[in-house]
GROMACS .gro file of C-alpha atoms in nm:
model
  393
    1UNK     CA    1  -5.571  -5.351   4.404
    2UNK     CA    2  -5.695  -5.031   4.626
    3UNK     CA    3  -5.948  -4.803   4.364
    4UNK     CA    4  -5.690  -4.536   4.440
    5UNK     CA    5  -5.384  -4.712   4.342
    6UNK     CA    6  -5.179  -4.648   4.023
    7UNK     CA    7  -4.974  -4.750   3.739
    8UNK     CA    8  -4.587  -4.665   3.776
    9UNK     CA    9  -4.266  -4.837   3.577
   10UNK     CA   10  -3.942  -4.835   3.753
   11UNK     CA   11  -4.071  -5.014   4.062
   12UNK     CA   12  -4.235  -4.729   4.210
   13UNK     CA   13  -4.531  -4.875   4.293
   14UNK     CA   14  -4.694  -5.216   4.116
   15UNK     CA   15  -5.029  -5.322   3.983
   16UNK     CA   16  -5.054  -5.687   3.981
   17UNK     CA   17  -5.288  -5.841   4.234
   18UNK     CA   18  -5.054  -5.998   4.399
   19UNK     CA   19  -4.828  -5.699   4.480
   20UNK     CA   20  -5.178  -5.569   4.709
   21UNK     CA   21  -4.981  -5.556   4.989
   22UNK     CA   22  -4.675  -5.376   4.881
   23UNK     CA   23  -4.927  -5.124   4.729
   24UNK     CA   24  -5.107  -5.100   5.053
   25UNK     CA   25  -4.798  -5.060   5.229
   26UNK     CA   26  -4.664  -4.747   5.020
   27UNK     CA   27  -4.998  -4.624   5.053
   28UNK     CA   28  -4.976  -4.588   5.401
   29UNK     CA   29  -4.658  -4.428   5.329
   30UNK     CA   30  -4.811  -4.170   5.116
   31UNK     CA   31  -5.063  -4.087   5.404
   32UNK     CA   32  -4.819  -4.065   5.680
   33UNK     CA   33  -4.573  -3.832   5.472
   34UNK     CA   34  -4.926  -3.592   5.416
   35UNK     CA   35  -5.003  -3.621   5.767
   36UNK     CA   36  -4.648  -3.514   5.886
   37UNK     CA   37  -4.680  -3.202   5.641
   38UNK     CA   38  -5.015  -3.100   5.742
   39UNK     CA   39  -5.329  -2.991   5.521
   40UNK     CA   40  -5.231  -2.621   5.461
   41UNK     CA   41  -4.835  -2.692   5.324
   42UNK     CA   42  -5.000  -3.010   5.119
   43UNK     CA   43  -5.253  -2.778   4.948
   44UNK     CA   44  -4.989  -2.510   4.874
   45UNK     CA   45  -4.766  -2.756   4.734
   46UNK     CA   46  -5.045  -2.935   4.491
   47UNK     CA   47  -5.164  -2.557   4.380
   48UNK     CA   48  -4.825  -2.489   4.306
   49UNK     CA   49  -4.698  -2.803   4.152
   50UNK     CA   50  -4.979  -2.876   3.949
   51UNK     CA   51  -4.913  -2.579   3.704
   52UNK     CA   52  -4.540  -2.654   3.691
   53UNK     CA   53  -4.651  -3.053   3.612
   54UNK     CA   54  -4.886  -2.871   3.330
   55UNK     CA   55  -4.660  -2.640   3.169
   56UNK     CA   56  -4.409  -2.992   3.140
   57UNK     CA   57  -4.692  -3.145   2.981
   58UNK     CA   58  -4.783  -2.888   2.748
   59UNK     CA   59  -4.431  -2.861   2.646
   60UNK     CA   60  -4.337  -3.200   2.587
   61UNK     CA   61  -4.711  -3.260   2.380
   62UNK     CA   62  -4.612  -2.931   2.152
   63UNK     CA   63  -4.421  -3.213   1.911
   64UNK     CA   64  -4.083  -3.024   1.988
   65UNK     CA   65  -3.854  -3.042   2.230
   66UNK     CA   66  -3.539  -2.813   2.157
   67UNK     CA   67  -3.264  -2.750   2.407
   68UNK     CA   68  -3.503  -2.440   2.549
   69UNK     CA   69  -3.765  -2.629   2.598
   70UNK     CA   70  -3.587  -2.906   2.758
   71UNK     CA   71  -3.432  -2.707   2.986
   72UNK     CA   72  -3.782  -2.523   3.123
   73UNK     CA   73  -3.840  -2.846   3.196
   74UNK     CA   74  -3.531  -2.943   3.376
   75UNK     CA   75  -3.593  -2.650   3.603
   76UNK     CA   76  -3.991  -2.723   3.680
   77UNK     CA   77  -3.820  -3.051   3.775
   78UNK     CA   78  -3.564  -2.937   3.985
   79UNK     CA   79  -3.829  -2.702   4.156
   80UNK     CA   80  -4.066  -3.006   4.199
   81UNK     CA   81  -3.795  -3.182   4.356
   82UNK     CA   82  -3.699  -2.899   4.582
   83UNK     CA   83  -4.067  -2.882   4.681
   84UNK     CA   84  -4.189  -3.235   4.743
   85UNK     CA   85  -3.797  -3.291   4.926
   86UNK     CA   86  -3.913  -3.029   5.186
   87UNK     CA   87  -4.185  -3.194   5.261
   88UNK     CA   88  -4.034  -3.530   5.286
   89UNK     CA   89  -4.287  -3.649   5.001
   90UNK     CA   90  -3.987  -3.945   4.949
   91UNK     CA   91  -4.171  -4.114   4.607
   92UNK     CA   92  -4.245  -3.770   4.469
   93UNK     CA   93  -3.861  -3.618   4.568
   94UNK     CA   94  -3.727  -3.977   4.433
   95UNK     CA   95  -3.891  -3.969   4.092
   96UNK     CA   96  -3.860  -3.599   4.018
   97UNK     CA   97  -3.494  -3.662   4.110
   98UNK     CA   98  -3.442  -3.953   3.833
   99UNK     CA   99  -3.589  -3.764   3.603
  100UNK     CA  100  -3.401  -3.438   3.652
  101UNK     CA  101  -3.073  -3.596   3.655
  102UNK     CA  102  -3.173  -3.801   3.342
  103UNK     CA  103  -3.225  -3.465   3.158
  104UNK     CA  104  -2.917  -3.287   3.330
  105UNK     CA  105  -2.696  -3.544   3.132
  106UNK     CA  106  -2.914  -3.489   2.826
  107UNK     CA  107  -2.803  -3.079   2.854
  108UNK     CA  108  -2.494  -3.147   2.923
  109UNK     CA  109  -2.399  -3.391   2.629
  110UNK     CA  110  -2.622  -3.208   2.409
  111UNK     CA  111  -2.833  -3.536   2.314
  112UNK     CA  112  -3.193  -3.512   2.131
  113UNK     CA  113  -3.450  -3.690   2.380
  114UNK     CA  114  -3.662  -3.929   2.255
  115UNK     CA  115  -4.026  -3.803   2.221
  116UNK     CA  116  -4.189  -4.111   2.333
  117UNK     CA  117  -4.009  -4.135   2.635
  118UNK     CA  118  -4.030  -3.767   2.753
  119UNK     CA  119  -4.392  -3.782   2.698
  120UNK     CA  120  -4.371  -4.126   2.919
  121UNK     CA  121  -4.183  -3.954   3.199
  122UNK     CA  122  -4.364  -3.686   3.232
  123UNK     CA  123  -4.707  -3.877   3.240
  124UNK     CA  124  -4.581  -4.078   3.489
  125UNK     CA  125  -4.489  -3.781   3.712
  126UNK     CA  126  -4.825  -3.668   3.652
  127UNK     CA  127  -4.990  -3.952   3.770
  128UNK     CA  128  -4.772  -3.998   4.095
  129UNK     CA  129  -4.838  -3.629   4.167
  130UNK     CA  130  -5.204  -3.747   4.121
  131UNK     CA  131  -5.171  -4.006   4.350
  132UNK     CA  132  -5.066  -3.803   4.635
  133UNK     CA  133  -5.311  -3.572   4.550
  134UNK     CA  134  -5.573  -3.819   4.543
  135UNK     CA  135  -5.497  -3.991   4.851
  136UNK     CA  136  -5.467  -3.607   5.006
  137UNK     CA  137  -5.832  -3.546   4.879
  138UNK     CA  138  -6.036  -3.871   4.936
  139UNK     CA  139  -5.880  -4.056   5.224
  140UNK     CA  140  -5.753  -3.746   5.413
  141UNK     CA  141  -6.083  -3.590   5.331
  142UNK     CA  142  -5.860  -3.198   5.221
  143UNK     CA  143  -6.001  -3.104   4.924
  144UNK     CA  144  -5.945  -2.738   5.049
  145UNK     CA  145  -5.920  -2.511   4.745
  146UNK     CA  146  -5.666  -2.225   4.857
  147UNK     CA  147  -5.813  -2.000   4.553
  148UNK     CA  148  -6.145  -1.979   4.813
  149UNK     CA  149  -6.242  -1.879   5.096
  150UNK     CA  150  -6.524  -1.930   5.344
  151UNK     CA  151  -6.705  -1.672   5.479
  152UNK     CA  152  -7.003  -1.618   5.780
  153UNK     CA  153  -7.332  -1.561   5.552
  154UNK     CA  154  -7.429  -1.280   5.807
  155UNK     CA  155  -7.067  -1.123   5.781
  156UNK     CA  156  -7.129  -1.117   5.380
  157UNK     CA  157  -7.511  -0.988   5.419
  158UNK     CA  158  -7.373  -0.720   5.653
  159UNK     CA  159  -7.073  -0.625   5.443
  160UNK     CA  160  -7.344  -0.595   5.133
  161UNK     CA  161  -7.577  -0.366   5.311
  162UNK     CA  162  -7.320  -0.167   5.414
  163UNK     CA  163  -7.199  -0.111   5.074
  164UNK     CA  164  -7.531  -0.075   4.950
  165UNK     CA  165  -7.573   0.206   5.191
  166UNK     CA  166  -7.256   0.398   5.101
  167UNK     CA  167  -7.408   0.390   4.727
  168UNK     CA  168  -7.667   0.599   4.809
  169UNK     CA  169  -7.413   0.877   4.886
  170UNK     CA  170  -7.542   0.958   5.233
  171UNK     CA  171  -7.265   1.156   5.410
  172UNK     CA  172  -7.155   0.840   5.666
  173UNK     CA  173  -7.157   0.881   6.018
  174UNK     CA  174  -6.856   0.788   6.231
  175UNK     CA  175  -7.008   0.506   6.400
  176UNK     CA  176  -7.061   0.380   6.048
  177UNK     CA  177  -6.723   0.416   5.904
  178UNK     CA  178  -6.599   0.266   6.257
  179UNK     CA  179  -6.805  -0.068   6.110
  180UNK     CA  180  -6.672  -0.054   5.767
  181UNK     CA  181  -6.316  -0.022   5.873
  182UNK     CA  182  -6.386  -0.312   6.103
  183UNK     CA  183  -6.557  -0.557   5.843
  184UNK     CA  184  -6.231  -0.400   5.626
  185UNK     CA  185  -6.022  -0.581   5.862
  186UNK     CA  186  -6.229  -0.873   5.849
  187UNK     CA  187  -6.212  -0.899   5.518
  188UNK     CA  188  -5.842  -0.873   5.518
  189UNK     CA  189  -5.820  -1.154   5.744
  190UNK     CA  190  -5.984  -1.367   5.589
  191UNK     CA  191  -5.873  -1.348   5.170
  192UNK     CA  192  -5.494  -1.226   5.221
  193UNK     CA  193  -5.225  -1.404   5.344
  194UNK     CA  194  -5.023  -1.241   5.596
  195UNK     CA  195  -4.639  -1.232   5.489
  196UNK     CA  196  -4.469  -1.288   5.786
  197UNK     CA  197  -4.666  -1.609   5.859
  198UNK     CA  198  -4.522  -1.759   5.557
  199UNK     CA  199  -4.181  -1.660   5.619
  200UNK     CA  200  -4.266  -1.847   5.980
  201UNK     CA  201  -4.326  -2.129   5.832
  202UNK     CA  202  -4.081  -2.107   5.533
  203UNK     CA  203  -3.792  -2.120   5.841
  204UNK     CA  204  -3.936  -2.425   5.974
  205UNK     CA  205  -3.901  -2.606   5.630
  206UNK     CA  206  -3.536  -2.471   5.645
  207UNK     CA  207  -3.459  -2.617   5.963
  208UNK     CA  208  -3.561  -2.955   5.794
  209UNK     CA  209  -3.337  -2.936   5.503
  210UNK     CA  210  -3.038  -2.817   5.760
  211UNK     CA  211  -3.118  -3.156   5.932
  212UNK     CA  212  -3.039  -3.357   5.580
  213UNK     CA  213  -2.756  -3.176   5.513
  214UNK     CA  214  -2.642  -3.310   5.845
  215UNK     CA  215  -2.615  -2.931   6.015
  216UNK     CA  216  -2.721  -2.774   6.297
  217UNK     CA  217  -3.109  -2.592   6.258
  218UNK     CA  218  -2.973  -2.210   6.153
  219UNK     CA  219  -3.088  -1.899   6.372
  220UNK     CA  220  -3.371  -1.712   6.117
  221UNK     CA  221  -3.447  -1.383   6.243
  222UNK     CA  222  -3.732  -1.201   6.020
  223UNK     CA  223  -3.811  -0.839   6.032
  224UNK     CA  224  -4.114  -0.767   5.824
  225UNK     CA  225  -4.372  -0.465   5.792
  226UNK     CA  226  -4.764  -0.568   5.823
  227UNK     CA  227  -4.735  -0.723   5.514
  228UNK     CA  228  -5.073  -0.902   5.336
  229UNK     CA  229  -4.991  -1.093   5.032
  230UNK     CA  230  -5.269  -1.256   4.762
  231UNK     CA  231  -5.286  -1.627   4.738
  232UNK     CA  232  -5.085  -1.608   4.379
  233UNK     CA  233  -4.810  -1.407   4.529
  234UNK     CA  234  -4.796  -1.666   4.857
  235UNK     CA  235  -4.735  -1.964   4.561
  236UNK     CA  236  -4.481  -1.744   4.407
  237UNK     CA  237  -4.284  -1.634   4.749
  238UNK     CA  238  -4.273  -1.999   4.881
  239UNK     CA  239  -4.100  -2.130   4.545
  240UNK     CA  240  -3.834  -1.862   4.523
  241UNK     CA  241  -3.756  -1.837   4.890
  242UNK     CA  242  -3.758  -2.195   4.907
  243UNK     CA  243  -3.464  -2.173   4.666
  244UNK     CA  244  -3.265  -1.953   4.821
  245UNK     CA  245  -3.261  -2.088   5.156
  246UNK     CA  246  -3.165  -2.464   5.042
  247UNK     CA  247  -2.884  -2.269   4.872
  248UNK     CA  248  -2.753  -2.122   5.162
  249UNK     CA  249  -2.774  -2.362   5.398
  250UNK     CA  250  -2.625  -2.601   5.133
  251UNK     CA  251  -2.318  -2.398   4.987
  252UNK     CA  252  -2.383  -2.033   5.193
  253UNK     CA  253  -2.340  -2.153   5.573
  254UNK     CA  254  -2.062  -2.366   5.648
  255UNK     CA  255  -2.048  -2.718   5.798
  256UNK     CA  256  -1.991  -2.726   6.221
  257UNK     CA  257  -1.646  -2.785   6.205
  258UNK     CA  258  -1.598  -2.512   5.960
  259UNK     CA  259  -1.749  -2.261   6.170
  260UNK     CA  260  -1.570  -2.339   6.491
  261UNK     CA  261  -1.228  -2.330   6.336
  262UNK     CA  262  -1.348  -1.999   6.197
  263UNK     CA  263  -1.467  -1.860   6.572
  264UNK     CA  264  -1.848  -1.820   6.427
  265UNK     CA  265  -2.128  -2.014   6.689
  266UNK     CA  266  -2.214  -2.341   6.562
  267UNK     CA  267  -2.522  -2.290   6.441
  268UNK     CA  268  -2.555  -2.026   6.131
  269UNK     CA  269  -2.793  -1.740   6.094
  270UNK     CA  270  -2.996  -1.627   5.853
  271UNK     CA  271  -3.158  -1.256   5.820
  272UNK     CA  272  -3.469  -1.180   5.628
  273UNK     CA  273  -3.628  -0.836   5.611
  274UNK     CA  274  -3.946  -0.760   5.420
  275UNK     CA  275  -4.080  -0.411   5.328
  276UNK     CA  276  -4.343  -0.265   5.175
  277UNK     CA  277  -4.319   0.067   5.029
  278UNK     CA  278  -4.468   0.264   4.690
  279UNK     CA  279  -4.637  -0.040   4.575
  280UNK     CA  280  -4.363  -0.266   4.577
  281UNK     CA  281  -4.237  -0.564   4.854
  282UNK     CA  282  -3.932  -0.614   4.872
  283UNK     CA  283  -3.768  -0.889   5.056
  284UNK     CA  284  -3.379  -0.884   5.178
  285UNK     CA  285  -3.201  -1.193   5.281
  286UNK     CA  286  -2.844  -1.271   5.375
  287UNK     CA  287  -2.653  -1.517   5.613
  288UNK     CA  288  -2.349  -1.513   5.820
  289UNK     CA  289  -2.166  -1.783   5.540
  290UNK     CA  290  -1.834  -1.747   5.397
  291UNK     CA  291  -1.965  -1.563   5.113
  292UNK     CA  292  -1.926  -1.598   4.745
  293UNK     CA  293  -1.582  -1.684   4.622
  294UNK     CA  294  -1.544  -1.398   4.364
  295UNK     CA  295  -1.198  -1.582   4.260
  296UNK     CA  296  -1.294  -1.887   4.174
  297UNK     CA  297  -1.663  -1.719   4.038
  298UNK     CA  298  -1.413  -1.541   3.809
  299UNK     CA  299  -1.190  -1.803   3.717
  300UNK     CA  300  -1.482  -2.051   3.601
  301UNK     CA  301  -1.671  -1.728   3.415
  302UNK     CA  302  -1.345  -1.677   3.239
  303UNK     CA  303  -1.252  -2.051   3.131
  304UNK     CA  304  -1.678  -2.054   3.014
  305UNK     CA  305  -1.619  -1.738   2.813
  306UNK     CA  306  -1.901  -1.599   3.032
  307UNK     CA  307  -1.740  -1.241   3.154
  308UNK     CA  308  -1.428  -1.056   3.054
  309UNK     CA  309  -1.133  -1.045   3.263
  310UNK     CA  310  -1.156  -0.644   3.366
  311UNK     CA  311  -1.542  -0.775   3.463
  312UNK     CA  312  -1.597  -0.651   3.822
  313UNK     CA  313  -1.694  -0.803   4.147
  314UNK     CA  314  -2.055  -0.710   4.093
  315UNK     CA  315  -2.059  -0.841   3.765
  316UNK     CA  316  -1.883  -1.122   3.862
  317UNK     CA  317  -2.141  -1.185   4.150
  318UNK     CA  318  -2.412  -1.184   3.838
  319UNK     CA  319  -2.309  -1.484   3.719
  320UNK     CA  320  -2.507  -1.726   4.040
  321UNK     CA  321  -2.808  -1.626   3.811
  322UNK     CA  322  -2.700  -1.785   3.477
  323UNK     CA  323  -2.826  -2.143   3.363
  324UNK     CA  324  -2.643  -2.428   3.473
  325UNK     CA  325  -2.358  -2.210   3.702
  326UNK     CA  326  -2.353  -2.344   4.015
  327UNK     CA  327  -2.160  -2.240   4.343
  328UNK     CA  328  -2.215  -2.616   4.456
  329UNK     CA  329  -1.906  -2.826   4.456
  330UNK     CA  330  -2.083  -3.150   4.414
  331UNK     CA  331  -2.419  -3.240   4.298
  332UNK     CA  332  -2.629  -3.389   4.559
  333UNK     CA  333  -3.045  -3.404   4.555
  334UNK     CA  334  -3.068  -3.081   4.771
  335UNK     CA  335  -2.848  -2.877   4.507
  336UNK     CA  336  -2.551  -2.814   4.269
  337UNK     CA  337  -2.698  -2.820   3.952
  338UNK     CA  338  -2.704  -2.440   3.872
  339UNK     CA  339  -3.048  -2.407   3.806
  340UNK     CA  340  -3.182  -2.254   4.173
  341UNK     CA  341  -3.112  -1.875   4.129
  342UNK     CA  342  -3.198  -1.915   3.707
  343UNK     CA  343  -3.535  -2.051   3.847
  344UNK     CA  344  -3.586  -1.785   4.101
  345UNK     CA  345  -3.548  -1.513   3.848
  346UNK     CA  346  -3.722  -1.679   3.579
  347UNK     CA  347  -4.003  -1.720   3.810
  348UNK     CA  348  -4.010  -1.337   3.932
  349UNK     CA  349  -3.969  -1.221   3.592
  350UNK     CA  350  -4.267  -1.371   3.480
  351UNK     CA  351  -4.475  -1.253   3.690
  352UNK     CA  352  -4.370  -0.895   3.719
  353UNK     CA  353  -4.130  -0.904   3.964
  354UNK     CA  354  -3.732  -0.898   4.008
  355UNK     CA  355  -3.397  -1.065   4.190
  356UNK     CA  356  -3.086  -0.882   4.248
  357UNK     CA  357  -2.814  -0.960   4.396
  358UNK     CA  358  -2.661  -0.672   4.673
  359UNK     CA  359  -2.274  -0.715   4.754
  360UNK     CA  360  -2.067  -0.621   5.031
  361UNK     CA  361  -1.704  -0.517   5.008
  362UNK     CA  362  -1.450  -0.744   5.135
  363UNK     CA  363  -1.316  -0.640   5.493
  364UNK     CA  364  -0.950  -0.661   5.277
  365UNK     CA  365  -0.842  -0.583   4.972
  366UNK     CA  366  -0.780  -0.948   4.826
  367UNK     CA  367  -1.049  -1.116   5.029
  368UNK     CA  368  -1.184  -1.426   4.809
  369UNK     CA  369  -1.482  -1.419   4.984
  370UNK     CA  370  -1.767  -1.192   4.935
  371UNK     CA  371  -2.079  -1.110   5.187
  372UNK     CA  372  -2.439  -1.035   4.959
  373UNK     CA  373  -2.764  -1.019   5.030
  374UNK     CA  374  -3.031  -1.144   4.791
  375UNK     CA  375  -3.293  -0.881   4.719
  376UNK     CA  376  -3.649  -0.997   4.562
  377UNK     CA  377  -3.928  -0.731   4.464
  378UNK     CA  378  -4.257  -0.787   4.371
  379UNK     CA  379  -4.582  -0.557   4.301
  380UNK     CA  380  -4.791  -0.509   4.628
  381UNK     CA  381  -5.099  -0.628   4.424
  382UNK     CA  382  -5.282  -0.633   4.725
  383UNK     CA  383  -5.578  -0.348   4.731
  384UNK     CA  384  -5.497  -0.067   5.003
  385UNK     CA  385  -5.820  -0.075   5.182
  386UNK     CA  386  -5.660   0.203   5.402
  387UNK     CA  387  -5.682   0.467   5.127
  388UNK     CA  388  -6.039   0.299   4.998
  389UNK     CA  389  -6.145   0.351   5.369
  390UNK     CA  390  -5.998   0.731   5.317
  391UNK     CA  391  -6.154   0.807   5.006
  392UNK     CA  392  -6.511   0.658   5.173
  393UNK     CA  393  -6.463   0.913   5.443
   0.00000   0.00000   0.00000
C-alpha cells in the first residue's frame, strides 16, 4: 500500500495489499480533484475545515452527546459538505453527506446515538480530511500556511528603520512620509485580503453549483468599497456566503422553464454590495427569484407552533433562520435540510458579527411571494493605516 494511504470502512478506500491498485487509483482521484481547485481554494478550505473537524471531535470525546450537541455537529457537517461539494472534493462531499443524513434522522426521531459509533464516524472523517490534506501537502508539494506571509528581507529591514526613525520623534519630512505611506501600502498588500477578490472568486464557485443543479451560470454583479479583510474574517466570509448563494440558486432562482414562462431572461442574477463604514462591513445580497413564500412560511410556522397567527411578514420572514426550517421542498446534497441560514448566523454570532434579513413589500396586496435581501455585518478588524499614517504626520 502507498505510505500515504489510509484506513476507511464503508468502502471508501481499502487497505489490503491486494486492493494497491484501487487505492492508487482513488489516489489519483484525490490529486486531480486538488489540482482542478487550485492551491489557494485547497488551503482555505483545510484552514477552515480543520477547526470545524476539531470542534466535532472535541464534542463527541466530551462523554456526552445531548440533542445540542448533536446538532452543532450536524451543522459542521452540513457546512463540510457544502464546502468540500464546491470544490468537487467527491470522497470528502460523499462521506460528510452519509454522515449528515445519518444524524438528520437521529434529530428527527429523537434517537440517543451510540457513543462508540459517533466517535468512529467522526475519526473517520478526520482521517479522510487528512488524507486530502496529506496528499495536498506532500505530493502536491502546498504546505502554504494562509496564517503567514512572506515578505522581501530588505522590504522588512527598510520598514524597521523607518519605524525606528519615527521613534526618535524627529518632525518627518514629506519625502519621508511619502515612503511610509508607500511601504503602508505594501504592507497592506501583502497581509490583508482584499474583499472583492473573494467575492470574485466566491461567484465562480456559484456558477459550479448552478451547473449541478442543472441551471444556467447566474449573472453576479458585485459592488464593493476598497475593502481589506484579515485572513480570519476571509475563513468566516467564504463559509457564510457560501451558504447563502447555494440557497438561492437552489430554492431562490427558479429553474429555466420557470423563468421563461414568467418573462425573466434565462439566466438569474444575483446582486452583492459590500460597504465599509464606522467600523463595520456590511455585505447586501439579493437575487431576482420568486421570493419567499410568506404563505406557506406562515402556514408551516403556525402548524410548528413557531409564530402566532397576527405574526407579521417580517417576523414571518425570521423564521429561514431557525434550526431545521427549511424553504427547500426536497432534500437533496446541495440543500433542504434547514440548517444553512441557522449556520450562517451561528457562525457570525460567534464571532462578533450579525445576519438580518431586509424585506421588500409585495408589488400587491396578497402577493405570496416576497423579495429580501440578506444583510451580513461584521467588525472592520482591519487596522486603518490611513488614520495611523495621519496621526504620524
Amino acid at each position: 500500500m502507498p505510505a500515504s494511504g489510509l484506513a476507511y470502512s464503508r468502502g471508501v478506500f481499502c487497505d489490503s495489499q491486494s486492493c494497491y491498485g484501487h487505492d492508487t487509483c482513488q489516489e489519483f482521484e484525490v490529486i486531480q480533484q486538488l489540482v482542478e481547485a487550485g492551491p489557494k481554494r485547497a488551503s482555505q478550505f483545510f484552514a477552515s475545515g480543520q477547526t470545524l473537524i476539531d470542534e466535532n471531535l472535541r464534542l463527541v470525546r466530551s462523554g456526552h452527546v445531548d440533542p445540542d450537541t448533536l446538532k452543532i455537529i450536524f451543522v459542521n457537517l452540513h457546512t463540510l459538505k457544502g464546502a468540500a461539494r464546491t470544490l468537487k472534493f467527491k470522497n470528502l462531499s460523499d462521506r460528510f453527506h452519509v454522515l449528515e443524513t445519518r444524524y438528520s434522522e437521529i434529530l428527527k426521531k429523537q434517537l440517543n446515538p451510540d457513543q462508540v459509533e459517533l466517535e468512529a464516524d467522526m475519526k473517520e472523517a478526520e482521517d479522510l480530511f487528512h488524507r486530502y490534506l496529506k496528499i495536498n501537502c506532500d505530493t502536491l508539494g502546498r504546505g502554504e500556511d494562509l496564517s503567514k506571509v512572506t515578505i522581501d528581507r530588505r522590504f522588512l529591514e527598510d520598514s524597521f528603520r523607518l519605524l525606528r526613525f519615527i521613534e526618535t520623534g524627529v518632525v518627518l519630512p514629506d519625502s519621508l512620509r511619502d515612503i511610509i505611506r508607500e511601504n503602508s501600502d505594501q504592507l497592506t498588500n501583502h497581509i490583508f485580503m482584499s474583499l472583492a477578490s473573494m467575492l470574485q472568486d466566491l461567484s465562480g464557485q456559484a456558477e459550479k453549483i448552478a451547473k449541478d443543479l442543472g441551471k444556467s451560470p447566474p449573472q453576479i454583479s458585485i459592488q464593493t468599497d476598497d475593502i481589506f479583510i484579515t485572513h480570519d474574517q476571509d475563513v468566516l466570509l467564504r463559509n457564510c456566503l457560501i451558504h447563502i448563494l447555494r440557497n438561492s440558486l437552489d430554492h431562490g432562482i427558479e429553474n429555466r422553464v420557470q423563468r421563461l414562462d414568467a418573462g425573466k431572461p434565462e439566466e438569474g442574477a444575483i446582486y452583492i454590495e459590500a460597504t465599509e463604514k464606522s467600523g463595520t462591513i456590511t455585505i447586501q445580497l439579493r437575487d431576482d427569484g420568486r421570493g419567499l413564500n410568506i404563505t406557506a412560511l406562515r402556514d408551516r410556522g403556525l402548524r410548528r407552533g413557531m409564530i402566532q397567527s397576527g405574526s407579521t411578514a417580517d417576523e414571518i420572514a425570521e423564521l429561514i433562520f431557525s434550526h431545521g426550517f427549511s424553504t427547500a421542498q426536497k432534500v437533496s446534497q446541495i440543500s433542504g435540510r434547514g440548517v444553512g441560514m441557522n449556520a450562517v448566523r451561528q457562525y457570525l454570532e460567534q464571532n462578533r458579527g450579525q445576519v438580518s434579513l431586509k424585506l421588500e413589500p409585495p408589488a400587491i396586496e396578497d402577493q405570496e411571494f416576497y423579495q429580501f435581501s440578506i444583510v451580513l455585518s461584521i467588525p472592520a478588524q482591519f487596522i486603518d493605516l490611513t488614520a495611523l499614517q495621519d496621526c504620524v504626520s
